[in-house]
Short mmCIF file of C-alpha atoms and ligand atoms in Angstrom, two decimals:
data_model
loop_
_atom_site.label_atom_id
_atom_site.label_comp_id
_atom_site.label_asym_id
_atom_site.label_seq_id
_atom_site.Cartn_x
_atom_site.Cartn_y
_atom_site.Cartn_z
CA MET A 1378 -0.66 17.88 -6.48
CA THR A 1379 -3.25 15.37 -7.66
CA ALA A 1380 -6.43 14.47 -5.72
CA PRO A 1381 -5.88 12.18 -2.74
CA ILE A 1382 -6.02 8.46 -3.55
CA ILE A 1383 -8.01 6.20 -1.23
CA ALA A 1384 -6.99 2.54 -1.28
CA PRO A 1385 -9.13 0.29 0.94
CA SER A 1386 -7.38 -2.83 2.22
CA ILE A 1387 -9.43 -5.92 1.50
CA LEU A 1388 -7.87 -7.58 4.57
CA ALA A 1389 -10.70 -5.95 6.53
CA ALA A 1390 -13.44 -7.00 4.06
CA ASP A 1391 -16.13 -9.53 4.91
CA PHE A 1392 -15.13 -12.58 2.86
CA SER A 1393 -18.50 -14.24 3.39
CA ARG A 1394 -19.96 -11.58 1.08
CA LEU A 1395 -16.87 -10.35 -0.70
CA GLY A 1396 -18.47 -9.26 -3.98
CA GLU A 1397 -21.11 -7.17 -2.26
CA HIS A 1398 -18.61 -5.67 0.17
CA LEU A 1399 -16.16 -4.73 -2.60
CA ARG A 1400 -18.97 -3.09 -4.59
CA GLN A 1401 -19.74 -0.97 -1.54
CA ALA A 1402 -16.27 0.55 -1.92
CA ALA A 1403 -16.49 1.01 -5.70
CA ASN A 1404 -15.91 4.75 -5.27
CA ALA A 1405 -12.39 4.07 -3.97
CA ASP A 1406 -9.47 4.72 -6.31
CA TRP A 1407 -7.39 1.59 -5.77
CA LEU A 1408 -7.75 -1.63 -3.80
CA HIS A 1409 -4.93 -2.72 -1.52
CA VAL A 1410 -4.24 -6.47 -1.35
CA ASP A 1411 -2.22 -7.60 1.70
CA ILE A 1412 -0.28 -10.80 1.11
CA MET A 1413 1.30 -12.30 4.25
CA ASP A 1414 3.32 -15.51 4.46
CA GLY A 1415 3.59 -16.21 8.20
CA HIS A 1416 7.39 -15.73 7.93
CA PHE A 1417 8.17 -12.15 6.97
CA VAL A 1418 5.25 -11.23 9.21
CA PRO A 1419 3.77 -13.44 11.94
CA ASN A 1420 0.42 -13.79 10.21
CA LEU A 1421 -1.12 -15.38 7.14
CA SER A 1422 -3.68 -13.68 4.94
CA PHE A 1423 -4.55 -15.09 1.51
CA GLY A 1424 -2.82 -15.73 -1.77
CA ALA A 1425 -3.04 -15.32 -5.50
CA ASP A 1426 -6.19 -17.42 -5.98
CA ILE A 1427 -8.23 -15.15 -3.74
CA MET A 1428 -6.71 -12.18 -5.51
CA LYS A 1429 -7.87 -13.54 -8.87
CA THR A 1430 -11.38 -13.62 -7.46
CA VAL A 1431 -11.04 -10.02 -6.30
CA ASP A 1432 -9.83 -9.04 -9.77
CA LYS A 1433 -12.97 -10.61 -11.28
CA LEU A 1434 -15.23 -8.82 -8.81
CA THR A 1435 -13.88 -5.31 -9.34
CA ASP A 1436 -12.58 -2.92 -11.99
CA GLN A 1437 -10.32 -1.09 -9.58
CA GLU A 1438 -6.57 -1.03 -9.79
CA LEU A 1439 -5.10 -3.73 -7.55
CA ASN A 1440 -2.05 -2.82 -5.48
CA VAL A 1441 -0.38 -5.89 -4.06
CA HIS A 1442 1.49 -5.39 -0.80
CA LEU A 1443 3.82 -8.38 -0.50
CA MET A 1444 4.71 -8.97 3.15
CA ILE A 1445 6.60 -12.12 2.24
CA GLU A 1446 10.11 -13.50 2.07
CA GLU A 1447 11.67 -13.86 -1.40
CA PRO A 1448 9.09 -11.64 -3.13
CA GLY A 1449 10.96 -11.96 -6.43
CA LYS A 1450 9.89 -15.61 -6.77
CA TRP A 1451 6.22 -14.61 -6.83
CA LEU A 1452 6.11 -11.80 -9.38
CA ASP A 1453 4.66 -13.82 -12.25
CA THR A 1454 2.06 -15.35 -9.95
CA TYR A 1455 0.75 -11.96 -8.83
CA VAL A 1456 0.96 -10.38 -12.26
CA ALA A 1457 -1.15 -13.29 -13.57
CA ALA A 1458 -3.56 -12.77 -10.66
CA GLY A 1459 -4.26 -9.21 -11.82
CA ALA A 1460 -1.72 -6.98 -10.06
CA ASP A 1461 -1.45 -3.42 -11.39
CA ALA A 1462 1.26 -2.54 -8.89
CA ILE A 1463 3.57 -4.76 -6.85
CA ILE A 1464 5.02 -3.43 -3.60
CA PHE A 1465 7.66 -5.46 -1.80
CA HIS A 1466 9.54 -4.88 1.45
CA VAL A 1467 13.14 -3.73 1.14
CA GLU A 1468 13.92 -5.72 4.30
CA ALA A 1469 13.11 -8.93 2.39
CA VAL A 1470 15.50 -8.46 -0.54
CA GLU A 1471 19.21 -8.03 -1.27
CA ASP A 1472 19.05 -5.94 -4.44
CA HIS A 1473 15.90 -3.84 -4.37
CA VAL A 1474 16.69 -1.90 -7.55
CA ALA A 1475 17.07 -5.11 -9.57
CA LEU A 1476 13.69 -6.27 -8.31
CA ALA A 1477 12.03 -2.92 -9.09
CA ARG A 1478 13.36 -3.15 -12.65
CA GLU A 1479 12.09 -6.69 -12.98
CA ILE A 1480 8.63 -5.63 -11.80
CA ARG A 1481 8.48 -2.71 -14.23
CA GLY A 1482 9.75 -5.03 -16.95
CA LYS A 1483 6.58 -7.06 -16.49
CA GLY A 1484 4.48 -4.02 -17.28
CA VAL A 1485 3.25 -3.28 -13.76
CA LYS A 1486 4.08 -0.45 -11.38
CA ALA A 1487 6.81 -1.02 -8.81
CA GLY A 1488 6.78 0.06 -5.20
CA PHE A 1489 8.79 -0.61 -2.08
CA SER A 1490 7.72 -0.52 1.54
CA VAL A 1491 9.62 0.10 4.77
CA ARG A 1492 8.78 -1.23 8.22
CA PRO A 1493 8.53 1.39 10.99
CA GLY A 1494 12.11 0.68 12.11
CA THR A 1495 13.66 1.00 8.63
CA PRO A 1496 15.03 4.44 7.68
CA ILE A 1497 14.08 5.99 4.34
CA GLU A 1498 17.29 7.96 3.64
CA PRO A 1499 19.25 5.06 2.05
CA TYR A 1500 16.52 4.71 -0.60
CA LEU A 1501 16.11 8.32 -1.68
CA GLU A 1502 18.66 8.18 -4.48
CA THR A 1503 16.93 5.22 -6.11
CA LEU A 1504 13.39 6.65 -6.04
CA ASN A 1505 13.44 7.14 -9.81
CA GLU A 1506 13.27 3.33 -10.10
CA TYR A 1507 9.84 3.35 -8.45
CA ASP A 1508 6.24 4.41 -9.03
CA GLN A 1509 5.30 4.45 -5.37
CA VAL A 1510 6.69 4.18 -1.85
CA LEU A 1511 4.65 2.63 0.96
CA ILE A 1512 5.41 3.95 4.43
CA MET A 1513 4.20 1.57 7.15
CA SER A 1514 2.59 3.45 10.02
CA VAL A 1515 2.09 0.20 11.99
CA GLU A 1516 4.23 -2.95 12.28
CA PRO A 1517 3.12 -4.97 9.24
CA GLY A 1518 1.10 -8.12 9.88
CA PHE A 1519 -2.29 -7.12 11.23
CA GLY A 1520 -5.12 -4.73 10.48
CA GLY A 1521 -6.75 -2.56 13.10
CA GLN A 1522 -3.59 -1.30 14.86
CA SER A 1523 -2.89 2.24 16.08
CA PHE A 1524 -1.25 4.81 13.81
CA MET A 1525 2.42 5.67 14.58
CA PRO A 1526 2.63 9.45 14.02
CA GLU A 1527 6.44 9.54 14.13
CA GLN A 1528 6.45 7.69 10.78
CA LEU A 1529 5.32 10.95 9.19
CA ASP A 1530 8.92 12.20 9.43
CA LYS A 1531 9.69 9.76 6.60
CA VAL A 1532 6.81 11.18 4.59
CA ARG A 1533 8.14 14.73 5.02
CA THR A 1534 11.61 13.62 3.94
CA LEU A 1535 10.16 11.91 0.86
CA ARG A 1536 7.88 14.84 -0.04
CA GLU A 1537 10.79 17.25 0.08
CA TYR A 1538 13.07 14.97 -1.97
CA ILE A 1539 10.44 14.07 -4.57
CA ASP A 1540 9.34 17.67 -5.09
CA SER A 1541 12.80 19.18 -5.17
CA ASN A 1542 13.95 16.59 -7.71
CA GLY A 1543 10.81 16.73 -9.84
CA LEU A 1544 10.14 12.99 -9.46
CA ASP A 1545 6.85 11.27 -10.23
CA VAL A 1546 6.53 8.91 -7.25
CA VAL A 1547 3.38 8.36 -5.18
CA ILE A 1548 3.82 8.49 -1.40
CA GLU A 1549 1.47 6.03 0.23
CA ILE A 1550 0.82 5.29 3.89
CA ASP A 1551 -0.50 2.06 5.42
CA GLY A 1552 -1.72 1.29 8.92
CA GLY A 1553 -4.09 2.99 11.33
CA ILE A 1554 -5.42 5.49 8.80
CA ASN A 1555 -8.88 6.72 9.79
CA ALA A 1556 -10.88 9.95 10.12
CA ASP A 1557 -8.73 11.00 13.10
CA THR A 1558 -5.32 10.38 11.53
CA ILE A 1559 -5.69 11.03 7.80
CA ALA A 1560 -5.42 14.82 7.98
CA ASP A 1561 -1.99 14.74 9.65
CA ALA A 1562 -0.78 12.25 7.04
CA ALA A 1563 -2.12 14.40 4.21
CA ALA A 1564 -0.52 17.54 5.65
CA ALA A 1565 2.83 15.72 5.83
CA GLY A 1566 2.63 15.01 2.09
CA VAL A 1567 0.97 11.63 1.59
CA ASP A 1568 -0.69 11.12 -1.83
CA SER A 1569 -2.34 7.73 -1.28
CA PHE A 1570 -3.99 6.36 1.86
CA VAL A 1571 -4.50 2.67 2.62
CA ALA A 1572 -7.38 2.07 5.01
CA GLY A 1573 -8.73 -1.29 6.10
CA SER A 1574 -10.91 -1.12 9.19
CA ALA A 1575 -11.76 2.56 8.55
CA VAL A 1576 -13.50 1.50 5.31
CA PHE A 1577 -14.62 -2.14 5.47
CA GLY A 1578 -15.17 -1.97 9.22
CA LYS A 1579 -17.81 0.71 8.70
CA GLU A 1580 -21.51 0.26 8.06
CA ASP A 1581 -21.28 2.34 4.87
CA PRO A 1582 -17.90 1.82 3.15
CA ALA A 1583 -18.69 4.24 0.31
CA ALA A 1584 -19.45 7.05 2.75
CA ALA A 1585 -16.26 6.23 4.65
CA VAL A 1586 -14.22 6.49 1.43
CA ASP A 1587 -15.78 9.87 0.59
CA GLN A 1588 -15.22 11.18 4.10
CA LEU A 1589 -11.56 10.10 4.13
CA ARG A 1590 -10.99 11.67 0.72
CA GLU A 1591 -12.52 14.96 1.82
CA LEU A 1592 -10.53 15.07 5.05
CA ALA A 1593 -7.32 14.39 3.12
CA ALA A 1594 -8.07 16.98 0.46
CA GLY A 1595 -8.88 19.59 3.11
CA ALA A 1596 -5.57 19.07 4.92
CA ARG A 1597 -3.17 19.38 1.99
C1 LIG B 701 -0.94 -4.32 7.81
C2 LIG B 701 -1.45 -4.17 6.40
C3 LIG B 701 -2.42 -3.07 6.25
C4 LIG B 701 -3.70 -3.26 7.00
C5 LIG B 701 -4.26 -1.90 7.33
O1 LIG B 701 0.11 -5.22 7.81
O2 LIG B 701 -0.37 -3.90 5.53
O3 LIG B 701 -2.67 -2.81 4.88
O4 LIG B 701 -4.66 -3.99 6.29
O5 LIG B 701 -5.34 -2.05 8.18
P1 LIG B 701 -5.89 -0.82 9.04
O6 LIG B 701 -6.25 0.27 8.09
O7 LIG B 701 -7.07 -1.41 9.74
O8 LIG B 701 -4.81 -0.39 9.98
ZN1 LIG B 702 -0.83 -3.27 3.48
#
């Protein structure tokens, strides 16, 4: 197993001093960019123009989490804005495999996400079409919510399937990850941890990233 990946969500960053705040998390592995459209989720965040700015301010890999309807219409926009990985919600599309292939065809990594109420079993047989799977451990739409531990059953199912089939797919978790919850997620088999408030909500984001990484590594 590779070292745990820590992916701070810029949703929790201070946009009045974005460059400085992002630099304070420069020791993180990836950055997680939450795009919300006010339809798929009942909240708005920011769009591709802000993401372009983030791309200029950092060298980190940008993972775009599209919480939007009709994600397929926006692929070129987010690729042009600097996406290294595009993650869409299976609940928002008819043919998820076709979309995954389209994303990979554009030279970026493909991922899918499931809301807490969406089962993972129907997607296991198509995992080879993906680079990562994002398990939501809160209802998507807002940062700062409480972790839903029962979502770890999906992680265990994925871990077992991925390992027994020799697949190369990153299991990522998003929502309520902090110093109290990350160990359980790591023990269940998560590879990559999205954390918003537990990184950018802290006085010292770099120290928070290091602490989360250590806690995750110690629990695996
Ligand atoms: C929620 C977003 C998350 C959010 C996580 O819809 O997908 O990425 O920013 O925030 P925390 O870590 O504060 O729960
Ligand atoms: Zn997210």
